């Protein structure tokens, strides 16, 4: 063996939730497993997330008295509406429950917990108003020891230097726990700052990877298999343009290093791809630094497009909102990928804006132009560059719905998802709160003189406008796989020794986002299935 060549049973490319959990499962079964990570930190986009895991039938749901695997299957069939993905759906539902059972046997993963998050297509057969989403428990820096410093920071710390504190929550907790569990197997190794270059193929089988580690080329062989779990290509502007993914790499919330290396390496050896024009779209609230943060749960005010017209239910589930922005931008000829959130002083007094609700809006919002203020709607229209008459009509129409409590045009406040926000703060990262966006923060119900607290009038100046742009939390197109997570060629035949999960894999859910935790849940489930197949024990 050459001096620069090593051999392991399994090589995992990428260290997000799927990569690390898959690596742990392999190593816990005695396989010598290596994780290579392009950056200096573990976690990828998972570290930015709340780490919801959509897992119908899992033990945490059973403990909470939530049932309904068959309803969940019916729901998936309905919303995905693609028979070619039904075997993937069935594999997901079975593997997810098995994986959580296995993880919870290790004290490091005890215990996942259920938190009700309504599913995103409330009118579809099988949809649950309480959802099927579970979350990992928080973990202290002390428990992780020196490994804690190797976990990617949250968006608030990376962008604004917010203090993380002594506890890892959400996605960082999942990564920290998985990393510690992996290392403690005694069969796990890792290489940071190691970027995939190519896959090694011999006699039609993938037998390893060529990579650049700390600036030096290395060859790493895998006797049993290679699992690609290195995210999507949301940060690759060239690939986004090539495949027609809406918005831009600068507006994405994916990890900055997610440039599609693993997807391109798979395609280079003949792997089939799918959904390359798709993304997990979300609205993004533009901050004073000019970049957006993931935003959902608009409880007051309205969004207007480039023509000054209201165009959707602003509080609807984030991926549905993002895809509606994309659809309307493409089909109407009116700007919908950069829109205006218009609200009044009444709304500002009730919910505050951009930070701690107990504090006034920071001056940086106004100084940067991220938040605009005017005494009248006509003046506000001038500031944001939309027709005065259209903005006035949009506000008057919405105000007319307040006395009856019914949004007759877009039905805001009618679904379980919408109604959840009568009790919780919307998901949004805040510069002063490093844990913001990782959990649901339960509040007392909104007190309001109006029948529907999500439809209160805008009639108390001054008036304000913030900017909402089309963003994403990652691309969802990638390598096609079968129900065992084996990467396949265009003819459907698997490429021996090659597996994919997470956003490196074309999404099990197709072009839709069924419920909170589908991306991470899918990543974990298919990484698990990959290891079962590697072991020859797939069921």
Coordinates of C-alpha atoms in Angstrom, one line a residue:
X1 CA 0.0 0.0 0.0
X2 CA 1.4 3.4 -0.9
X3 CA 2.4 5.7 2.0
X4 CA -0.4 8.2 1.2
X5 CA -3.1 5.5 0.9
X6 CA -5.3 4.2 3.8
X7 CA -8.1 1.6 3.8
X8 CA -11.3 1.5 5.9
X9 CA -14.4 -0.6 5.7
X10 CA -16.6 2.5 5.2
X11 CA -15.9 6.0 4.1
X12 CA -18.5 8.7 4.8
X13 CA -18.2 12.0 2.9
X14 CA -19.8 14.8 4.9
X15 CA -20.6 15.3 8.6
X16 CA -24.2 16.6 8.8
X17 CA -26.8 14.7 10.7
X18 CA -27.1 11.8 8.1
X19 CA -23.3 11.5 7.7
X20 CA -22.5 11.3 11.4
X21 CA -25.4 9.1 12.4
X22 CA -24.7 6.8 9.5
X23 CA -21.0 6.7 10.5
X24 CA -22.0 5.9 14.1
X25 CA -24.3 3.1 13.1
X26 CA -21.5 1.6 10.9
X27 CA -18.8 1.9 13.6
X28 CA -21.1 0.6 16.3
X29 CA -21.4 -2.6 14.3
X30 CA -17.7 -3.0 14.2
X31 CA -16.9 -1.5 10.8
X32 CA -13.8 0.7 10.6
X33 CA -15.4 3.9 9.5
X34 CA -13.8 7.2 8.4
X35 CA -15.7 10.5 8.1
X36 CA -14.1 13.1 5.8
X37 CA -15.3 16.7 6.2
X38 CA -14.5 19.5 3.9
X39 CA -14.4 22.1 6.6
X40 CA -12.7 22.5 10.0
X41 CA -16.0 21.8 11.8
X42 CA -18.6 19.1 11.9
X43 CA -22.3 19.6 11.3
X44 CA -22.9 21.2 7.9
X45 CA -26.3 22.7 7.5
X46 CA -27.7 20.5 10.3
X47 CA -25.9 22.7 12.8
X48 CA -28.0 25.7 11.6
X49 CA -31.3 23.8 12.1
X50 CA -33.7 23.0 14.9
X51 CA -33.0 19.3 14.1
X52 CA -36.6 18.4 13.8
X53 CA -37.0 14.8 12.6
X54 CA -40.2 13.8 10.9
X55 CA -40.6 10.2 12.2
X56 CA -44.1 8.7 12.2
X57 CA -44.4 5.6 14.4
X58 CA -41.2 6.3 16.4
X59 CA -40.9 5.6 20.1
X60 CA -40.9 9.3 21.2
X61 CA -44.3 9.7 19.5
X62 CA -45.6 6.6 21.1
X63 CA -44.5 7.9 24.5
X64 CA -46.5 11.0 23.8
X65 CA -49.6 9.0 22.7
X66 CA -49.2 10.0 19.0
X67 CA -49.9 7.2 16.5
X68 CA -50.6 6.9 12.8
X69 CA -47.9 5.4 10.6
X70 CA -50.5 4.4 8.0
X71 CA -52.1 7.9 8.1
X72 CA -48.6 9.2 7.5
X73 CA -48.1 6.9 4.6
X74 CA -51.4 8.0 3.1
X75 CA -50.4 11.6 3.6
X76 CA -47.0 11.1 1.9
X77 CA -48.7 9.4 -1.0
X78 CA -51.1 12.3 -1.4
X79 CA -48.7 15.3 -1.1
X80 CA -45.8 13.8 -3.1
X81 CA -48.1 12.4 -5.7
X82 CA -45.3 10.5 -7.5
X83 CA -45.6 6.7 -7.7
X84 CA -41.9 6.3 -8.5
X85 CA -41.1 7.5 -5.0
X86 CA -43.4 5.2 -3.1
X87 CA -40.7 2.6 -2.4
X88 CA -38.5 5.4 -1.0
X89 CA -41.4 6.5 1.2
X90 CA -42.0 3.1 2.6
X91 CA -38.3 2.6 3.3
X92 CA -38.2 5.9 5.0
X93 CA -41.1 5.1 7.3
X94 CA -39.7 1.7 8.3
X95 CA -36.1 2.8 8.7
X96 CA -36.9 5.9 10.7
X97 CA -38.6 4.1 13.6
X98 CA -35.9 1.4 13.6
X99 CA -33.1 3.9 13.7
X100 CA -34.6 5.9 16.6
X101 CA -35.1 2.7 18.6
X102 CA -31.4 1.8 18.0
X103 CA -30.1 5.3 18.8
X104 CA -32.0 5.5 22.1
X105 CA -30.3 2.3 23.3
X106 CA -27.2 4.5 23.6
X107 CA -27.4 6.9 26.6
X108 CA -25.9 9.6 24.4
X109 CA -29.0 9.8 22.4
X110 CA -31.6 9.5 25.2
X111 CA -34.2 10.7 24.8
X112 CA -35.7 12.2 21.7
X113 CA -38.8 14.1 22.5
X114 CA -42.0 15.0 20.6
X115 CA -43.2 18.6 20.1
X116 CA -46.4 19.2 18.1
X117 CA -45.8 20.9 14.8
X118 CA -48.7 20.6 12.3
X119 CA -48.1 19.1 9.0
X120 CA -47.7 21.4 6.1
X121 CA -50.6 20.3 3.8
X122 CA -53.5 20.4 6.2
X123 CA -56.2 19.5 3.6
X124 CA -54.4 16.4 2.4
X125 CA -55.6 12.9 3.4
X126 CA -53.8 11.6 6.5
X127 CA -52.4 15.0 7.5
X128 CA -52.0 15.4 11.3
X129 CA -52.8 18.7 13.0
X130 CA -50.2 17.7 15.7
X131 CA -47.6 16.4 13.3
X132 CA -45.0 13.6 13.7
X133 CA -41.9 15.6 14.5
X134 CA -39.4 14.7 17.2
X135 CA -36.3 16.6 18.4
X136 CA -33.0 15.6 20.0
X137 CA -32.3 16.7 23.6
X138 CA -29.9 19.5 24.4
X139 CA -26.4 18.6 25.4
X140 CA -23.9 20.5 27.5
X141 CA -20.4 21.6 26.4
X142 CA -19.1 19.9 29.5
X143 CA -20.6 16.5 28.5
X144 CA -19.1 16.7 25.0
X145 CA -15.7 17.8 26.3
X146 CA -13.1 18.8 23.7
X147 CA -15.4 17.6 20.9
X148 CA -17.8 20.5 21.5
X149 CA -15.3 22.9 19.9
X150 CA -15.5 20.9 16.7
X151 CA -19.2 21.4 16.1
X152 CA -20.2 24.1 13.6
X153 CA -21.6 27.2 15.2
X154 CA -25.1 28.5 14.8
X155 CA -26.0 31.2 12.2
X156 CA -26.3 33.9 14.9
X157 CA -22.8 33.2 16.2
X158 CA -21.2 32.9 12.7
X159 CA -22.8 36.1 11.5
X160 CA -23.1 38.3 14.6
X161 CA -20.8 36.8 17.2
X162 CA -23.7 35.9 19.5
X163 CA -22.6 33.9 22.6
X164 CA -23.5 30.2 22.3
X165 CA -23.5 29.5 26.0
X166 CA -22.8 26.2 27.8
X167 CA -25.5 24.2 26.1
X168 CA -25.9 23.0 22.5
X169 CA -29.5 22.9 21.2
X170 CA -31.2 21.7 18.1
X171 CA -29.0 20.7 15.2
X172 CA -25.8 21.4 17.2
X173 CA -27.0 19.0 19.9
X174 CA -27.7 16.3 17.4
X175 CA -24.3 16.7 15.8
X176 CA -22.5 16.8 19.2
X177 CA -24.2 13.7 20.4
X178 CA -23.6 11.8 17.2
X179 CA -19.9 12.8 17.0
X180 CA -19.3 11.7 20.6
X181 CA -21.1 8.4 20.1
X182 CA -19.2 7.8 16.9
X183 CA -15.8 8.4 18.5
X184 CA -16.6 6.3 21.5
X185 CA -17.3 3.2 19.4
X186 CA -13.5 2.8 19.0
X187 CA -14.0 2.1 15.3
X188 CA -14.5 5.7 14.2
X189 CA -11.9 8.1 12.7
X190 CA -12.3 11.5 11.1
X191 CA -10.4 13.9 8.9
X192 CA -11.3 17.5 8.9
X193 CA -10.3 20.0 6.1
X194 CA -10.6 17.1 3.7
X195 CA -12.5 17.7 0.5
X196 CA -13.7 15.0 -1.9
X197 CA -12.2 15.2 -5.4
X198 CA -13.2 11.9 -7.1
X199 CA -14.6 8.5 -6.6
X200 CA -12.3 5.5 -7.2
X201 CA -14.0 2.8 -9.4
X202 CA -12.6 -0.6 -10.1
X203 CA -14.5 -3.2 -12.2
X204 CA -17.7 -1.1 -11.9
X205 CA -17.5 -0.9 -8.1
X206 CA -16.7 2.2 -6.0
X207 CA -13.8 1.2 -3.8
X208 CA -12.7 4.6 -2.3
X209 CA -12.2 8.3 -2.8
X210 CA -9.5 10.7 -3.8
X211 CA -9.5 13.8 -1.7
X212 CA -7.4 16.8 -0.7
X213 CA -6.6 16.8 3.0
X214 CA -4.9 19.8 4.5
X215 CA -3.9 20.8 1.0
X216 CA -2.4 17.4 0.1
X217 CA -3.8 14.8 -2.2
X218 CA -4.8 11.5 -0.5
X219 CA -6.3 8.2 -1.6
X220 CA -8.6 6.5 0.9
X221 CA -10.0 3.1 0.0
X222 CA -13.3 1.7 1.3
X223 CA -13.6 -2.1 1.3
X224 CA -17.3 -2.2 2.0
X225 CA -18.8 1.1 0.7
X226 CA -18.8 4.9 0.4
X227 CA -21.6 7.0 1.7
X228 CA -22.0 10.4 0.2
X229 CA -23.8 12.7 2.7
X230 CA -22.2 16.0 1.9
X231 CA -25.2 18.3 1.3
X232 CA -26.4 19.9 -1.9
X233 CA -25.0 22.6 -4.2
X234 CA -26.9 25.7 -2.9
X235 CA -23.7 27.6 -2.5
X236 CA -22.5 27.0 -6.1
X237 CA -23.8 29.9 -8.2
X238 CA -22.7 28.2 -11.4
X239 CA -24.6 25.0 -10.7
X240 CA -27.7 26.9 -9.5
X241 CA -27.8 28.8 -12.8
X242 CA -27.1 25.7 -14.9
X243 CA -30.0 23.8 -13.3
X244 CA -32.4 26.7 -12.8
X245 CA -32.6 26.8 -9.0
X246 CA -34.4 30.0 -8.1
X247 CA -32.8 32.7 -5.9
X248 CA -29.0 32.8 -5.3
X249 CA -26.2 31.3 -3.4
X250 CA -25.8 34.5 -1.3
X251 CA -29.4 34.2 -0.1
X252 CA -29.1 30.5 0.9
X253 CA -29.0 29.2 4.5
X254 CA -27.0 26.1 3.5
X255 CA -23.5 25.8 4.9
X256 CA -21.2 28.0 2.8
X257 CA -19.1 25.1 1.7
X258 CA -22.0 23.2 0.1
X259 CA -21.0 23.4 -3.5
X260 CA -22.1 20.0 -4.8
X261 CA -18.8 18.2 -4.8
X262 CA -20.3 14.8 -3.9
X263 CA -23.1 15.1 -6.5
X264 CA -20.7 16.0 -9.2
X265 CA -18.4 13.1 -8.2
X266 CA -21.3 10.7 -8.4
X267 CA -22.5 12.1 -11.8
X268 CA -19.0 11.8 -13.2
X269 CA -19.1 8.0 -12.8
X270 CA -22.5 7.6 -14.3
X271 CA -24.9 8.2 -11.5
X272 CA -28.4 9.3 -12.4
X273 CA -29.6 12.6 -11.0
X274 CA -33.1 14.1 -10.3
X275 CA -34.8 17.3 -9.1
X276 CA -31.7 19.4 -9.8
X277 CA -33.9 22.5 -10.3
X278 CA -35.4 22.2 -6.8
X279 CA -34.6 23.5 -3.3
X280 CA -36.1 23.5 0.1
X281 CA -37.3 27.1 -0.3
X282 CA -38.0 29.5 2.6
X283 CA -38.7 33.2 2.9
X284 CA -35.8 35.2 4.3
X285 CA -36.1 38.4 6.3
X286 CA -33.3 40.8 5.1
X287 CA -31.2 42.0 8.1
X288 CA -29.2 45.2 8.5
X289 CA -26.1 43.4 7.1
X290 CA -28.0 43.0 3.8
X291 CA -28.4 39.2 4.0
X292 CA -31.5 37.3 4.9
X293 CA -32.4 34.9 7.7
X294 CA -34.9 32.2 7.5
X295 CA -38.3 33.6 8.5
X296 CA -41.8 32.2 9.0
X297 CA -44.7 32.9 11.2
X298 CA -45.7 36.4 10.0
X299 CA -48.5 37.2 12.6
X300 CA -49.4 40.7 11.5
X301 CA -49.2 43.0 8.5
X302 CA -49.1 41.8 4.9
X303 CA -46.6 41.0 2.2
X304 CA -46.9 42.9 -1.1
X305 CA -45.1 42.2 -4.4
X306 CA -43.3 44.6 -6.7
X307 CA -46.6 46.0 -7.8
X308 CA -47.7 46.8 -4.3
X309 CA -50.3 44.0 -4.3
X310 CA -50.9 41.3 -1.6
X311 CA -50.3 37.9 -3.1
X312 CA -50.6 35.0 -0.5
X313 CA -51.2 33.8 3.0
X314 CA -48.1 35.2 4.6
X315 CA -48.1 32.7 7.5
X316 CA -48.4 29.5 5.6
X317 CA -45.6 26.8 6.0
X318 CA -42.3 28.2 4.8
X319 CA -41.5 25.9 1.9
X320 CA -45.0 26.4 0.5
X321 CA -44.5 30.2 0.9
X322 CA -41.1 30.0 -0.8
X323 CA -42.4 27.9 -3.7
X324 CA -45.4 30.3 -4.1
X325 CA -43.0 33.2 -4.4
X326 CA -41.0 31.3 -7.0
X327 CA -44.1 30.3 -9.0
X328 CA -45.6 33.8 -9.1
X329 CA -42.3 35.4 -10.0
X330 CA -42.0 33.0 -13.0
X331 CA -45.6 33.2 -14.2
X332 CA -46.7 36.8 -13.6
X333 CA -43.9 38.9 -14.8
X334 CA -44.1 40.8 -11.4
X335 CA -41.3 40.8 -8.8
X336 CA -42.0 38.2 -6.2
X337 CA -38.6 37.0 -5.1
X338 CA -38.0 40.3 -3.3
X339 CA -41.2 41.6 -1.6
X340 CA -42.2 44.0 1.2
X341 CA -43.6 43.1 4.6
X342 CA -45.8 46.1 5.4
X343 CA -47.2 46.6 9.0
X344 CA -48.2 49.4 11.3
X345 CA -47.4 50.6 14.8
X346 CA -50.1 48.4 16.3
X347 CA -48.3 45.3 15.0
X348 CA -44.9 46.6 16.1
X349 CA -46.2 47.2 19.6
X350 CA -47.7 43.7 19.8
X351 CA -44.9 41.6 18.5
X352 CA -41.9 43.9 18.2
X353 CA -39.4 43.3 15.4
X354 CA -36.0 42.0 14.7
X355 CA -34.9 41.0 18.2
X356 CA -35.8 40.9 21.8
X357 CA -39.5 41.7 22.1
X358 CA -38.9 43.6 25.3
X359 CA -36.6 46.1 23.6
X360 CA -37.2 48.8 21.0
X361 CA -36.2 48.2 17.4
X362 CA -32.4 48.7 17.1
X363 CA -31.3 51.8 15.2
X364 CA -29.3 49.7 12.8
X365 CA -32.5 48.5 11.1
X366 CA -33.4 52.1 10.1
X367 CA -29.8 53.3 9.4
X368 CA -29.2 50.3 7.0
X369 CA -32.6 50.7 5.3
X370 CA -33.5 47.1 6.2
X371 CA -36.6 48.6 7.9
X372 CA -38.3 51.7 6.5
X373 CA -40.7 54.0 8.3
X374 CA -43.2 56.5 7.1
X375 CA -46.1 58.5 8.6
X376 CA -48.5 57.5 5.8
X377 CA -49.0 54.5 3.4
X378 CA -48.5 56.9 0.5
X379 CA -45.1 57.9 1.8
X380 CA -44.2 54.3 2.5
X381 CA -45.1 53.3 -1.0
X382 CA -42.7 55.9 -2.3
X383 CA -39.9 54.6 -0.1
X384 CA -40.3 51.0 -1.3
X385 CA -41.0 51.8 -4.9
X386 CA -44.5 50.5 -5.4
X387 CA -47.6 52.2 -6.7
X388 CA -49.4 54.2 -4.0
X389 CA -52.9 53.2 -5.1
X390 CA -52.1 49.5 -5.2
X391 CA -50.6 49.5 -1.7
X392 CA -53.5 51.5 -0.3
X393 CA -56.0 49.1 -1.9
X394 CA -54.1 46.0 -0.5
X395 CA -54.2 47.4 3.0
X396 CA -57.8 48.5 2.8
X397 CA -58.9 45.1 1.6
X398 CA -57.0 43.3 4.4
X399 CA -58.4 45.8 7.0
X400 CA -61.9 45.0 5.8
X401 CA -61.4 41.4 6.9
X402 CA -60.6 42.2 10.5
X403 CA -64.1 42.8 11.9
X404 CA -65.3 39.4 10.7
X405 CA -62.0 37.6 11.4
X406 CA -61.9 35.9 8.0
X407 CA -59.2 36.5 5.4
X408 CA -61.5 36.0 2.5
X409 CA -58.8 36.1 -0.1
X410 CA -56.0 34.0 1.3
X411 CA -57.5 32.5 4.4
X412 CA -54.8 33.4 6.9
X413 CA -55.3 31.8 10.3
X414 CA -57.5 28.9 9.2
X415 CA -55.1 25.9 9.3
X416 CA -53.5 24.2 12.3
X417 CA -50.1 25.5 11.2
X418 CA -51.4 29.1 11.1
X419 CA -53.2 28.8 14.4
X420 CA -50.0 27.5 16.1
X421 CA -48.6 31.0 15.7
X422 CA -51.3 32.4 18.0
X423 CA -49.3 30.7 20.7
X424 CA -45.7 30.8 19.5
X425 CA -43.1 33.2 18.2
X426 CA -42.3 32.7 14.5
X427 CA -39.1 30.8 13.5
X428 CA -36.5 33.4 12.9
X429 CA -32.8 33.8 13.9
X430 CA -32.2 36.9 15.9
X431 CA -28.7 38.6 16.2
X432 CA -29.0 38.7 20.0
X433 CA -30.1 35.1 20.6
X434 CA -27.9 32.3 19.5
X435 CA -30.5 29.7 20.2
X436 CA -33.3 31.4 18.3
X437 CA -34.7 29.3 15.5
X438 CA -33.8 26.0 17.1
X439 CA -36.9 25.5 19.1
X440 CA -40.5 26.5 19.3
X441 CA -40.9 29.2 21.9
X442 CA -44.3 28.9 23.5
X443 CA -46.1 32.0 24.6
X444 CA -49.5 32.9 26.0
X445 CA -52.1 33.3 23.3
X446 CA -52.2 36.7 21.6
X447 CA -54.7 39.0 23.3
X448 CA -56.6 40.9 20.6
X449 CA -59.8 42.8 20.3
X450 CA -60.3 41.3 16.9
X451 CA -62.0 37.9 16.2
X452 CA -58.9 36.5 14.5
X453 CA -55.7 37.8 16.1
X454 CA -53.8 36.9 12.9
X455 CA -56.0 39.3 11.0
X456 CA -55.8 42.6 12.8
X457 CA -56.1 45.9 10.8
X458 CA -53.2 48.1 9.8
X459 CA -54.6 51.6 10.6
X460 CA -52.3 53.0 13.3
X461 CA -49.4 54.9 11.8
X462 CA -46.6 55.2 11.5
X463 CA -46.2 52.4 8.9
X464 CA -43.2 50.2 8.3
X465 CA -41.8 48.0 5.6
X466 CA -39.1 45.2 5.8
X467 CA -37.8 43.1 2.9
X468 CA -38.6 39.5 2.4
X469 CA -36.6 37.6 -0.2
X470 CA -36.8 34.1 -1.6
X471 CA -34.2 32.0 0.1
X472 CA -33.6 28.3 0.8
X473 CA -32.2 25.9 3.4
X474 CA -30.5 23.8 0.7
X475 CA -31.0 22.3 -2.7
X476 CA -33.0 19.1 -2.8
X477 CA -31.9 17.6 -6.1
X478 CA -29.1 15.1 -6.2
X479 CA -28.1 11.5 -7.0
X480 CA -31.0 9.1 -7.6
X481 CA -31.1 6.1 -5.1
X482 CA -33.2 3.1 -4.5
X483 CA -34.9 2.1 -1.3
X484 CA -31.6 0.9 0.1
X485 CA -29.9 4.3 -0.5
X486 CA -27.8 2.7 -3.3
X487 CA -27.0 5.2 -6.0
X488 CA -28.3 4.1 -9.3
X489 CA -27.5 4.7 -13.0
X490 CA -30.0 6.0 -15.5
X491 CA -31.2 2.4 -16.1
X492 CA -32.0 2.0 -12.4
X493 CA -29.2 -0.4 -11.7
X494 CA -27.2 0.3 -8.5
X495 CA -23.6 1.4 -8.6
X496 CA -21.9 -1.2 -6.4
X497 CA -20.3 0.3 -3.3
X498 CA -21.9 3.8 -3.6
X499 CA -24.7 5.2 -1.4
X500 CA -26.2 8.6 -0.8
X501 CA -28.3 10.4 1.8
X502 CA -29.4 13.9 2.8
X503 CA -29.3 16.7 0.2
X504 CA -26.7 14.7 -1.8
X505 CA -29.6 12.4 -2.6
X506 CA -32.6 13.4 -4.7
X507 CA -35.3 14.0 -2.2
X508 CA -37.6 11.2 -1.1
X509 CA -40.4 13.8 -0.9
X510 CA -40.0 15.0 -4.5
X511 CA -41.0 18.6 -5.0
X512 CA -42.8 19.1 -1.7
X513 CA -41.9 19.5 2.0
X514 CA -44.5 17.3 3.9
X515 CA -43.7 18.3 7.5
X516 CA -41.2 19.7 9.9
X517 CA -38.1 17.6 10.0
X518 CA -38.5 15.9 6.6
X519 CA -34.9 16.9 5.3
X520 CA -33.1 15.7 8.4
X521 CA -35.4 12.7 9.0
X522 CA -34.7 11.6 5.4
X523 CA -31.0 12.1 5.8
X524 CA -30.8 10.0 8.9
X525 CA -33.1 7.2 7.6
X526 CA -31.3 6.7 4.3
X527 CA -27.9 6.9 5.9
X528 CA -29.1 4.1 8.2
X529 CA -30.4 2.1 5.2
X530 CA -27.1 2.5 3.5
X531 CA -25.3 0.9 6.4
X532 CA -27.8 -1.9 6.6
X533 CA -27.2 -2.7 3.0
X534 CA -23.4 -2.5 3.5
X535 CA -23.7 -5.0 6.2
X536 CA -26.0 -7.2 4.0
X537 CA -28.8 -6.9 6.5
X538 CA -31.2 -4.6 4.7
X539 CA -34.8 -5.6 5.2

